[in-house]
Amino acid sequence: MASPSPLKQLANLIVASVERIDAACNTQGVSFPSLDEPISPSSEEIRHQPDVSQAINVIVAAATQLIATARVPTISVVTLGLQWAAISSLGVANDTNIPEILREAGPQGLHVNEIAKKNGLDPARIGRVLRTLATIHVFKEVKPDVFANNALSSVLDTGKPIEALLEDPMGKHDGTSGIPAIVGHTTDEVYRAGTQLSTVLRDPKWGHSQEPTEAALNKAFNTPLPPFEWLELPENAYRLRRFGVGMDGTSKIFPAGAVLQVADVAGGIGSVSMIIAKAYPHLKIFVEDREQVVPEAKKFWDSSLPDALSSGRVSLVPIDMFAAQPAVGQNADLYILRQILHDWSDKYAAKILTQLRAAAGSKSKLLVIESILSYACEQPADELTISGAQAKVVAPAPLLPNFGGAGAPSYFGDLLMLAIQNGQERTLLHFSNLLKSTGWELKEVRRPPTGIGHSYLVSMPV
Ligand SMILES: C[S@@+](CC[C@H](N)C(=O)[O-])C[C@H]1O[C@@H](n2cnc3c(N)ncnc32)[C@H](O)[C@@H]1O
């Protein structure tokens, strides 16, 4: 019998995965959340269960590959070239409080004329932006020119009353989930930087540079400053505040572990430390970051865990991670670098690791939390021989081994880092070599159970 066509194989994977999800829902007596309804913590529980989460990845990878296989290639590629319209529309909706306006309007939705009265935009243009988004399943058009939130648009809702947002636009993201803040960051400075990527990669000097001052962002904003300094300019005060909350939004559940003294190096406002401090109240934690970030961090801790700073169990320490660790950072039990190495080219990442190696004691551990990039083909054998490495979860055939469309955010993140400051996401072999070259030995790699997301790389001094 002839084997099924690729279209059929992909469709079968989708059906099998949907059946797994249905079975999980039936066993637990819950319905799978509707696309038409705003999400809630309880609606999302089912999606986060490992088995369901794995099935969702297969559905996304298979559906993306099925579309690429089935559709007329010229239409696929020309449509890709127009994706800027989706990013821009998302930015408009997010920046002008439309998700909050629609939350207050409720499920029957609101006419664009009424939305316009609340955010001051032209009503017909609001309609065009929201219709574009509704067509790709962000918001829904319940009647002509009447829009309501759905599952996807509801994640852009800060949860704050419109009055509060209008009264304090600078504080829009404070105390929120951080997702609207991330989308604000990616649809603004990241997106603008991305438009310069082709120009910069074709430049004979900048196209090969490791410097954080010769990247697409510098071209886009016509600035000679590295991005973290650029963010600290007075005119970027809103962006800096938004970035801090956005980083908090990317926090994931932290694995358990017994540690005593923790240095969260370049810890931002301290999102990872917040999770650790709540789970392990006996730990002494140092959140280290640039001096200019410390006031933002103070706001975050004062509002989320008020006694942490006053009791002294958490300290905010201004540092330059390219210089020697301060006294409190010497011989820590654990150094954490979460989403730091990917900001930097090898030249600078090695400097950070070298400083930590100089501060580390023989028993100190280094925890790097980053995405590990896979190839879009089979995993090479040399990756399996790295100390601490374990085989990664591989997608079922005929999917791409890296889960294709479901794994794409990590590759988008890689180019984001390139555009912002010549940084990069890395493969496991790249991490292992970088660590080795700076006096660290990779001991253990914990990959995300679903195959997609952050990995935990534990190293010790050689
Ligand atoms: C991508 S954020 C990650 C923040 C945090 N680790 C997290 O995961 O939420 C990068 C952080 O590096 C900090 N940073 C950049 N240059 C630094 C330097 N020279 N010394 C210390 N921190 C720095 C930035 O201020 C920012 O908070």
Short mmCIF file of C-alpha atoms and ligand atoms in Angstrom, two decimals:
data_model
loop_
_atom_site.label_atom_id
_atom_site.label_comp_id
_atom_site.label_asym_id
_atom_site.label_seq_id
_atom_site.Cartn_x
_atom_site.Cartn_y
_atom_site.Cartn_z
CA MET A 1 0.00 0.00 0.00
CA ALA A 2 1.33 3.46 -0.89
CA SER A 3 2.37 5.51 2.16
CA PRO A 4 0.11 8.45 2.96
CA SER A 5 0.91 11.75 1.23
CA PRO A 6 2.71 14.44 3.29
CA LEU A 7 -0.59 16.34 3.49
CA LYS A 8 -2.31 13.30 4.92
CA GLN A 9 0.55 12.55 7.37
CA LEU A 10 0.38 16.11 8.69
CA ALA A 11 -3.41 15.99 8.95
CA ASN A 12 -3.14 12.66 10.82
CA LEU A 13 -0.73 14.19 13.33
CA ILE A 14 -3.21 16.99 13.94
CA VAL A 15 -6.10 14.58 14.43
CA ALA A 16 -4.10 12.37 16.80
CA SER A 17 -3.03 15.39 18.87
CA VAL A 18 -6.57 16.76 19.05
CA GLU A 19 -7.73 13.35 20.27
CA ARG A 20 -5.09 13.46 23.05
CA ILE A 21 -6.31 16.87 24.12
CA ASP A 22 -9.96 15.81 24.00
CA ALA A 23 -9.17 12.78 26.11
CA ALA A 24 -7.38 14.94 28.72
CA CYS A 25 -10.36 17.34 28.81
CA ASN A 26 -12.84 14.46 29.18
CA THR A 27 -10.86 12.83 31.99
CA GLN A 28 -10.78 16.09 33.89
CA GLY A 29 -14.35 17.12 33.04
CA VAL A 30 -13.32 20.44 31.47
CA SER A 31 -13.90 21.98 28.04
CA PHE A 32 -10.95 23.21 26.00
CA PRO A 33 -10.96 27.06 26.19
CA SER A 34 -12.78 28.84 23.37
CA LEU A 35 -10.97 31.24 21.03
CA ASP A 36 -13.97 33.57 21.37
CA GLU A 37 -13.65 34.10 25.13
CA PRO A 38 -11.05 36.13 27.06
CA ILE A 39 -8.65 33.85 28.94
CA SER A 40 -8.47 33.42 32.71
CA PRO A 41 -5.99 31.54 34.91
CA SER A 42 -8.47 28.65 35.22
CA SER A 43 -9.18 28.50 31.46
CA GLU A 44 -5.43 28.16 30.82
CA GLU A 45 -4.74 25.32 33.28
CA ILE A 46 -5.43 22.59 30.74
CA ARG A 47 -3.06 24.05 28.14
CA HIS A 48 -0.15 24.00 30.61
CA GLN A 49 -0.37 20.30 31.43
CA PRO A 50 2.70 18.60 29.92
CA ASP A 51 0.81 16.09 27.77
CA VAL A 52 -1.57 18.72 26.41
CA SER A 53 1.25 21.18 25.92
CA GLN A 54 3.18 18.60 23.88
CA ALA A 55 0.08 17.91 21.75
CA ILE A 56 -0.38 21.64 21.16
CA ASN A 57 3.21 21.93 19.89
CA VAL A 58 2.58 19.14 17.41
CA ILE A 59 -0.63 20.82 16.23
CA VAL A 60 1.12 24.15 15.71
CA ALA A 61 4.09 22.57 13.93
CA ALA A 62 1.89 20.34 11.76
CA ALA A 63 -0.62 23.07 10.91
CA THR A 64 2.17 25.47 9.93
CA GLN A 65 3.82 22.81 7.77
CA LEU A 66 0.47 21.78 6.30
CA ILE A 67 -0.24 25.36 5.23
CA ALA A 68 3.27 25.73 3.76
CA THR A 69 2.83 22.44 1.90
CA ALA A 70 -0.69 23.07 0.62
CA ARG A 71 -0.70 26.75 -0.23
CA VAL A 72 0.49 28.35 -3.47
CA PRO A 73 4.14 29.20 -2.64
CA THR A 74 3.99 32.66 -4.23
CA ILE A 75 1.01 33.55 -2.06
CA SER A 76 2.79 32.23 1.06
CA VAL A 77 5.93 34.25 0.44
CA VAL A 78 4.22 37.47 -0.61
CA THR A 79 1.97 37.23 2.47
CA LEU A 80 5.07 36.75 4.65
CA GLY A 81 6.48 39.97 3.24
CA LEU A 82 3.35 41.74 4.44
CA GLN A 83 3.54 40.51 8.04
CA TRP A 84 4.56 44.02 9.08
CA ALA A 85 0.86 44.89 8.87
CA ALA A 86 0.08 42.38 11.63
CA ILE A 87 2.89 43.69 13.86
CA SER A 88 1.91 47.32 13.30
CA SER A 89 -1.77 46.63 13.99
CA LEU A 90 -0.89 44.80 17.19
CA GLY A 91 1.21 47.78 18.25
CA VAL A 92 -1.63 50.22 17.55
CA ALA A 93 -4.17 48.20 19.56
CA ASN A 94 -1.76 47.65 22.44
CA ASP A 95 -0.53 51.26 22.61
CA THR A 96 -4.01 52.79 22.52
CA ASN A 97 -5.64 50.72 25.28
CA ILE A 98 -8.13 48.98 23.00
CA PRO A 99 -8.03 45.65 24.93
CA GLU A 100 -8.91 47.52 28.15
CA ILE A 101 -11.64 49.55 26.42
CA LEU A 102 -13.17 46.35 25.08
CA ARG A 103 -12.90 44.57 28.44
CA GLU A 104 -14.96 47.37 29.97
CA ALA A 105 -17.46 47.10 27.08
CA GLY A 106 -18.04 43.39 27.76
CA PRO A 107 -18.89 40.52 25.39
CA GLN A 108 -21.33 42.48 23.23
CA GLY A 109 -18.36 44.61 22.09
CA LEU A 110 -18.11 48.28 21.18
CA HIS A 111 -18.58 50.25 17.96
CA VAL A 112 -15.44 51.89 16.57
CA ASN A 113 -17.07 55.33 17.09
CA GLU A 114 -17.26 54.61 20.84
CA ILE A 115 -13.73 53.20 20.96
CA ALA A 116 -12.56 56.41 19.26
CA LYS A 117 -14.19 58.55 21.96
CA LYS A 118 -12.04 56.78 24.54
CA ASN A 119 -8.67 56.66 22.80
CA GLY A 120 -8.87 59.61 20.39
CA LEU A 121 -8.04 57.71 17.19
CA ASP A 122 -9.90 58.02 13.91
CA PRO A 123 -12.86 55.58 14.09
CA ALA A 124 -12.61 54.28 10.51
CA ARG A 125 -8.90 53.56 11.00
CA ILE A 126 -9.56 51.76 14.26
CA GLY A 127 -11.95 49.59 12.26
CA ARG A 128 -9.33 48.78 9.64
CA VAL A 129 -6.68 47.92 12.22
CA LEU A 130 -9.03 45.76 14.29
CA ARG A 131 -10.49 44.01 11.23
CA THR A 132 -6.98 43.08 10.13
CA LEU A 133 -6.30 41.65 13.56
CA ALA A 134 -9.70 39.93 13.82
CA THR A 135 -8.90 38.22 10.52
CA ILE A 136 -5.85 36.63 12.11
CA HIS A 137 -7.84 35.77 15.26
CA VAL A 138 -6.81 38.63 17.55
CA PHE A 139 -10.12 40.36 18.62
CA LYS A 140 -13.44 39.45 17.00
CA GLU A 141 -15.78 41.57 14.93
CA VAL A 142 -19.17 40.74 16.46
CA LYS A 143 -21.15 43.01 14.07
CA PRO A 144 -19.94 45.38 11.36
CA ASP A 145 -17.54 47.81 13.06
CA VAL A 146 -18.28 46.40 16.51
CA PHE A 147 -15.34 44.61 18.15
CA ALA A 148 -14.89 42.55 21.30
CA ASN A 149 -11.99 40.86 23.02
CA ASN A 150 -11.31 37.20 22.37
CA ALA A 151 -8.73 34.83 23.86
CA LEU A 152 -5.77 36.32 22.00
CA SER A 153 -6.61 40.00 22.42
CA SER A 154 -7.33 39.49 26.12
CA VAL A 155 -3.64 38.79 26.80
CA LEU A 156 -2.98 42.41 25.82
CA ASP A 157 -5.24 43.60 28.65
CA THR A 158 -3.28 45.11 31.55
CA GLY A 159 -6.37 44.57 33.73
CA LYS A 160 -6.37 48.25 34.72
CA PRO A 161 -9.39 50.60 34.46
CA ILE A 162 -9.19 52.97 31.49
CA GLU A 163 -9.37 55.93 33.90
CA ALA A 164 -6.21 54.70 35.64
CA LEU A 165 -4.37 54.25 32.33
CA LEU A 166 -5.28 57.77 31.21
CA GLU A 167 -4.31 59.26 34.55
CA ASP A 168 -0.90 57.52 34.68
CA PRO A 169 0.21 56.54 31.17
CA MET A 170 3.85 56.17 32.31
CA GLY A 171 2.86 53.55 34.87
CA LYS A 172 0.67 51.57 32.41
CA HIS A 173 2.61 48.33 32.86
CA ASP A 174 3.49 48.53 36.56
CA GLY A 175 2.11 45.56 38.48
CA THR A 176 0.77 43.82 35.34
CA SER A 177 1.35 40.39 33.78
CA GLY A 178 4.11 41.91 31.61
CA ILE A 179 2.66 40.52 28.38
CA PRO A 180 1.33 43.88 27.11
CA ALA A 181 4.77 45.26 28.04
CA ILE A 182 6.60 42.62 25.97
CA VAL A 183 4.31 43.26 23.02
CA GLY A 184 4.90 47.00 23.44
CA HIS A 185 8.67 46.38 23.37
CA THR A 186 8.60 44.05 20.35
CA THR A 187 6.18 46.16 18.28
CA ASP A 188 8.15 49.33 19.00
CA GLU A 189 11.94 49.35 19.38
CA VAL A 190 12.49 45.74 18.30
CA TYR A 191 10.32 46.07 15.21
CA ARG A 192 11.92 49.37 14.22
CA ALA A 193 15.37 47.83 14.61
CA GLY A 194 14.30 44.84 12.51
CA THR A 195 13.47 47.07 9.55
CA GLN A 196 17.20 47.93 9.35
CA LEU A 197 18.52 44.37 9.53
CA SER A 198 19.00 43.87 5.81
CA THR A 199 20.81 47.21 5.46
CA VAL A 200 23.10 46.44 8.39
CA LEU A 201 23.90 42.82 7.41
CA ARG A 202 24.94 44.03 3.97
CA ASP A 203 27.24 46.70 5.42
CA PRO A 204 30.89 45.58 4.97
CA LYS A 205 31.81 46.55 8.56
CA TRP A 206 28.66 46.44 10.67
CA GLY A 207 27.51 43.25 8.95
CA HIS A 208 30.37 41.38 10.68
CA SER A 209 30.57 43.34 13.92
CA GLN A 210 30.38 41.91 17.47
CA GLU A 211 29.88 45.38 18.96
CA PRO A 212 26.57 46.27 20.63
CA THR A 213 26.93 49.74 19.09
CA GLU A 214 26.95 48.56 15.48
CA ALA A 215 23.61 46.81 15.19
CA ALA A 216 20.32 47.46 13.44
CA LEU A 217 18.93 49.29 16.48
CA ASN A 218 21.74 51.86 16.23
CA LYS A 219 20.86 52.46 12.61
CA ALA A 220 17.10 52.60 13.28
CA PHE A 221 17.39 55.13 16.11
CA ASN A 222 20.49 56.86 14.81
CA THR A 223 22.26 56.35 18.13
CA PRO A 224 25.90 55.49 18.91
CA LEU A 225 24.86 54.05 22.30
CA PRO A 226 24.56 50.35 23.21
CA PRO A 227 20.88 49.48 23.74
CA PHE A 228 20.81 49.37 27.54
CA GLU A 229 22.38 52.84 27.71
CA TRP A 230 20.09 54.07 24.96
CA LEU A 231 17.10 52.78 26.98
CA GLU A 232 18.26 54.91 29.91
CA LEU A 233 18.05 58.22 28.01
CA PRO A 234 15.42 60.54 29.52
CA GLU A 235 13.30 60.35 26.35
CA ASN A 236 13.16 56.55 26.75
CA ALA A 237 11.91 56.55 30.35
CA TYR A 238 8.64 54.87 29.33
CA ARG A 239 10.46 52.26 27.28
CA LEU A 240 12.86 51.45 30.16
CA ARG A 241 9.99 51.03 32.61
CA ARG A 242 8.09 48.89 30.11
CA PHE A 243 11.17 46.73 29.44
CA GLY A 244 11.62 45.92 33.14
CA VAL A 245 8.02 44.73 33.49
CA GLY A 246 8.26 42.91 30.15
CA MET A 247 11.23 40.89 31.38
CA ASP A 248 9.18 39.93 34.42
CA GLY A 249 6.49 38.73 32.00
CA THR A 250 8.92 36.25 30.48
CA SER A 251 9.60 34.58 33.84
CA LYS A 252 8.95 30.89 33.88
CA ILE A 253 8.58 28.42 36.73
CA PHE A 254 11.92 27.95 38.38
CA PRO A 255 13.16 24.45 39.17
CA ALA A 256 13.60 23.48 42.79
CA GLY A 257 17.07 23.43 44.29
CA ALA A 258 18.87 23.91 47.58
CA VAL A 259 21.02 27.02 47.44
CA LEU A 260 22.14 29.43 50.09
CA GLN A 261 23.47 32.62 48.58
CA VAL A 262 22.34 33.65 45.14
CA ALA A 263 23.64 36.36 42.82
CA ASP A 264 21.09 37.10 40.08
CA VAL A 265 23.56 38.76 37.72
CA ALA A 266 22.00 41.43 35.46
CA GLY A 267 18.76 40.33 37.12
CA GLY A 268 16.77 43.29 35.78
CA ILE A 269 14.05 44.24 38.27
CA GLY A 270 14.51 40.78 39.81
CA SER A 271 11.73 38.64 38.33
CA VAL A 272 13.60 35.35 38.74
CA SER A 273 14.76 36.31 42.22
CA MET A 274 11.16 37.13 43.15
CA ILE A 275 10.13 33.55 42.36
CA ILE A 276 13.08 32.17 44.33
CA ALA A 277 12.54 34.54 47.26
CA LYS A 278 8.89 33.49 47.56
CA ALA A 279 9.69 29.78 47.32
CA TYR A 280 12.77 29.83 49.59
CA PRO A 281 12.42 32.56 52.21
CA HIS A 282 15.68 31.56 53.93
CA LEU A 283 17.89 32.46 50.97
CA LYS A 284 20.06 35.54 50.74
CA ILE A 285 19.63 37.00 47.28
CA PHE A 286 21.52 39.74 45.49
CA VAL A 287 19.79 41.21 42.45
CA GLU A 288 22.56 42.84 40.48
CA ASP A 289 22.00 45.21 37.57
CA ARG A 290 22.95 48.58 36.16
CA GLU A 291 22.63 51.47 38.58
CA GLN A 292 19.86 53.02 36.46
CA VAL A 293 17.70 49.89 36.81
CA VAL A 294 17.84 49.79 40.63
CA PRO A 295 15.00 52.34 41.17
CA GLU A 296 12.70 50.30 38.87
CA ALA A 297 13.66 47.15 40.80
CA LYS A 298 12.90 48.88 44.11
CA LYS A 299 9.36 49.72 42.91
CA PHE A 300 8.86 46.10 41.86
CA TRP A 301 9.97 44.61 45.19
CA ASP A 302 8.19 47.20 47.34
CA SER A 303 4.90 46.43 45.63
CA SER A 304 5.25 42.63 45.31
CA LEU A 305 7.14 41.47 48.43
CA PRO A 306 7.39 44.50 50.71
CA ASP A 307 9.50 43.03 53.52
CA ALA A 308 12.17 41.48 51.27
CA LEU A 309 14.36 44.58 50.97
CA SER A 310 13.81 45.94 54.48
CA SER A 311 14.61 42.57 56.09
CA GLY A 312 17.85 42.42 54.09
CA ARG A 313 17.22 38.99 52.61
CA VAL A 314 17.09 40.58 49.17
CA SER A 315 19.51 43.34 48.18
CA LEU A 316 19.61 45.40 45.01
CA VAL A 317 23.22 45.83 43.98
CA PRO A 318 24.36 48.23 41.25
CA ILE A 319 27.04 46.55 39.14
CA ASP A 320 28.76 46.56 35.81
CA MET A 321 28.89 42.88 34.89
CA PHE A 322 31.90 43.49 32.64
CA ALA A 323 33.89 44.52 35.74
CA ALA A 324 34.83 42.45 38.81
CA GLN A 325 31.99 41.26 41.03
CA PRO A 326 31.45 43.39 44.16
CA ALA A 327 32.29 41.88 47.56
CA VAL A 328 28.75 40.49 48.02
CA GLY A 329 29.06 38.62 44.73
CA GLN A 330 32.28 36.81 45.67
CA ASN A 331 32.02 33.05 46.21
CA ALA A 332 28.23 32.91 45.83
CA ASP A 333 26.65 29.47 45.96
CA LEU A 334 24.80 30.18 42.76
CA TYR A 335 25.22 32.72 39.98
CA ILE A 336 22.21 33.10 37.73
CA LEU A 337 22.35 34.51 34.22
CA ARG A 338 18.83 34.52 32.84
CA GLN A 339 18.42 35.83 29.31
CA ILE A 340 21.75 37.66 29.57
CA LEU A 341 24.23 35.78 27.38
CA HIS A 342 21.86 35.98 24.43
CA ASP A 343 22.08 39.77 24.56
CA TRP A 344 25.77 39.66 23.69
CA SER A 345 28.14 38.50 20.96
CA ASP A 346 30.74 35.90 22.00
CA LYS A 347 33.31 38.63 22.65
CA TYR A 348 31.16 40.19 25.39
CA ALA A 349 29.49 37.00 26.64
CA ALA A 350 32.99 35.63 27.33
CA LYS A 351 33.84 38.77 29.35
CA ILE A 352 30.77 38.28 31.56
CA LEU A 353 31.56 34.60 32.14
CA THR A 354 35.21 35.36 32.86
CA GLN A 355 34.27 37.87 35.57
CA LEU A 356 31.95 35.36 37.21
CA ARG A 357 34.61 32.67 37.03
CA ALA A 358 37.03 35.00 38.81
CA ALA A 359 34.47 35.61 41.59
CA ALA A 360 33.38 31.95 41.90
CA GLY A 361 34.60 29.60 44.61
CA SER A 362 35.37 25.96 43.84
CA LYS A 363 31.81 24.93 44.86
CA SER A 364 29.97 27.81 43.17
CA LYS A 365 27.51 26.89 40.46
CA LEU A 366 26.50 28.88 37.45
CA LEU A 367 22.96 28.59 36.14
CA VAL A 368 22.39 29.90 32.63
CA ILE A 369 18.74 30.12 31.63
CA GLU A 370 18.35 30.50 27.88
CA SER A 371 16.77 28.89 24.84
CA ILE A 372 19.06 26.30 23.22
CA LEU A 373 18.77 26.54 19.47
CA SER A 374 18.47 23.35 17.45
CA TYR A 375 19.20 22.94 13.79
CA ALA A 376 16.20 22.70 11.48
CA CYS A 377 17.43 19.21 10.62
CA GLU A 378 18.47 16.21 12.72
CA GLN A 379 20.47 16.84 15.92
CA PRO A 380 24.19 16.27 15.18
CA ALA A 381 25.87 13.42 17.05
CA ASP A 382 28.55 15.71 18.57
CA GLU A 383 25.84 17.52 20.59
CA LEU A 384 25.03 14.26 22.37
CA THR A 385 28.60 13.77 23.57
CA ILE A 386 28.68 17.08 25.47
CA SER A 387 28.91 16.52 29.23
CA GLY A 388 25.49 16.83 30.83
CA ALA A 389 23.71 16.77 27.51
CA GLN A 390 20.64 14.69 27.05
CA ALA A 391 18.77 14.02 23.85
CA LYS A 392 16.24 16.72 23.17
CA VAL A 393 12.61 16.05 22.46
CA VAL A 394 12.37 15.53 18.70
CA ALA A 395 9.18 16.25 16.80
CA PRO A 396 7.48 13.28 15.10
CA ALA A 397 8.02 12.88 11.32
CA PRO A 398 7.26 14.43 8.95
CA LEU A 399 7.54 17.53 11.16
CA LEU A 400 10.82 19.40 11.23
CA PRO A 401 12.85 18.00 14.16
CA ASN A 402 12.81 21.43 15.84
CA PHE A 403 8.99 21.60 15.78
CA GLY A 404 9.00 24.07 12.89
CA GLY A 405 6.29 26.70 13.40
CA ALA A 406 5.90 25.79 17.07
CA GLY A 407 9.64 26.29 17.69
CA ALA A 408 9.89 29.47 15.60
CA PRO A 409 9.81 31.98 18.52
CA SER A 410 13.36 30.99 19.54
CA TYR A 411 14.69 31.72 16.05
CA PHE A 412 12.77 35.01 15.93
CA GLY A 413 14.42 35.74 19.29
CA ASP A 414 17.84 35.01 17.79
CA LEU A 415 17.34 37.60 15.06
CA LEU A 416 15.87 40.01 17.58
CA MET A 417 19.15 39.81 19.53
CA LEU A 418 21.12 40.30 16.33
CA ALA A 419 19.09 43.38 15.41
CA ILE A 420 19.23 44.92 18.86
CA GLN A 421 22.93 44.56 19.65
CA ASN A 422 24.67 41.81 17.70
CA GLY A 423 23.70 39.29 20.36
CA GLN A 424 22.57 35.75 19.65
CA GLU A 425 20.82 32.61 20.82
CA ARG A 426 23.16 29.60 20.81
CA THR A 427 23.25 25.88 20.12
CA LEU A 428 24.30 23.50 22.88
CA LEU A 429 27.73 23.01 21.33
CA HIS A 430 28.20 26.77 21.14
CA PHE A 431 27.28 27.14 24.84
CA SER A 432 29.58 24.31 25.84
CA ASN A 433 32.54 25.82 23.97
CA LEU A 434 31.87 29.31 25.28
CA LEU A 435 31.69 28.07 28.86
CA LYS A 436 34.83 25.94 28.46
CA SER A 437 36.78 28.87 27.04
CA THR A 438 35.99 30.91 30.16
CA GLY A 439 36.83 28.28 32.80
CA TRP A 440 33.39 26.71 33.29
CA GLU A 441 32.42 23.12 32.70
CA LEU A 442 28.88 22.32 31.67
CA LYS A 443 27.59 19.69 34.10
CA GLU A 444 23.89 19.39 33.43
CA VAL A 445 21.37 20.51 30.87
CA ARG A 446 17.69 20.45 31.71
CA ARG A 447 15.61 20.88 28.61
CA PRO A 448 11.95 21.91 28.64
CA PRO A 449 9.76 18.80 28.78
CA THR A 450 7.79 19.84 25.69
CA GLY A 451 10.96 20.51 23.65
CA ILE A 452 10.22 24.24 23.38
CA GLY A 453 11.17 27.01 25.80
CA HIS A 454 14.02 27.85 28.15
CA SER A 455 16.65 25.31 29.13
CA TYR A 456 18.70 25.31 32.33
CA LEU A 457 22.45 24.90 31.90
CA VAL A 458 24.34 24.21 35.12
CA SER A 459 28.12 24.66 35.12
CA MET A 460 30.89 24.54 37.69
CA PRO A 461 34.43 25.94 37.68
CA VAL A 462 36.80 23.70 35.77
C1 LIG B 1 17.31 40.83 28.90
S1 LIG B 1 17.38 41.66 30.44
C2 LIG B 1 17.27 40.28 31.53
C3 LIG B 1 16.90 40.65 32.95
C4 LIG B 1 16.72 39.47 33.91
N1 LIG B 1 17.90 38.62 33.99
C5 LIG B 1 15.48 38.67 33.57
O1 LIG B 1 15.60 37.56 33.06
O2 LIG B 1 14.36 39.16 33.84
C6 LIG B 1 19.06 42.16 30.46
C7 LIG B 1 19.51 42.93 31.68
O3 LIG B 1 20.93 43.15 31.59
C8 LIG B 1 21.20 44.37 32.23
N2 LIG B 1 22.53 44.86 31.86
C9 LIG B 1 22.95 45.31 30.65
N3 LIG B 1 24.24 45.69 30.70
C10 LIG B 1 24.65 45.47 31.99
C11 LIG B 1 25.89 45.65 32.66
N4 LIG B 1 26.97 46.14 32.03
N5 LIG B 1 25.96 45.33 33.97
C12 LIG B 1 24.88 44.82 34.63
N6 LIG B 1 23.67 44.62 34.03
C13 LIG B 1 23.57 44.94 32.73
C14 LIG B 1 20.06 45.26 31.74
O4 LIG B 1 19.92 46.43 32.51
C15 LIG B 1 18.87 44.30 31.81
O5 LIG B 1 18.20 44.41 33.04
#
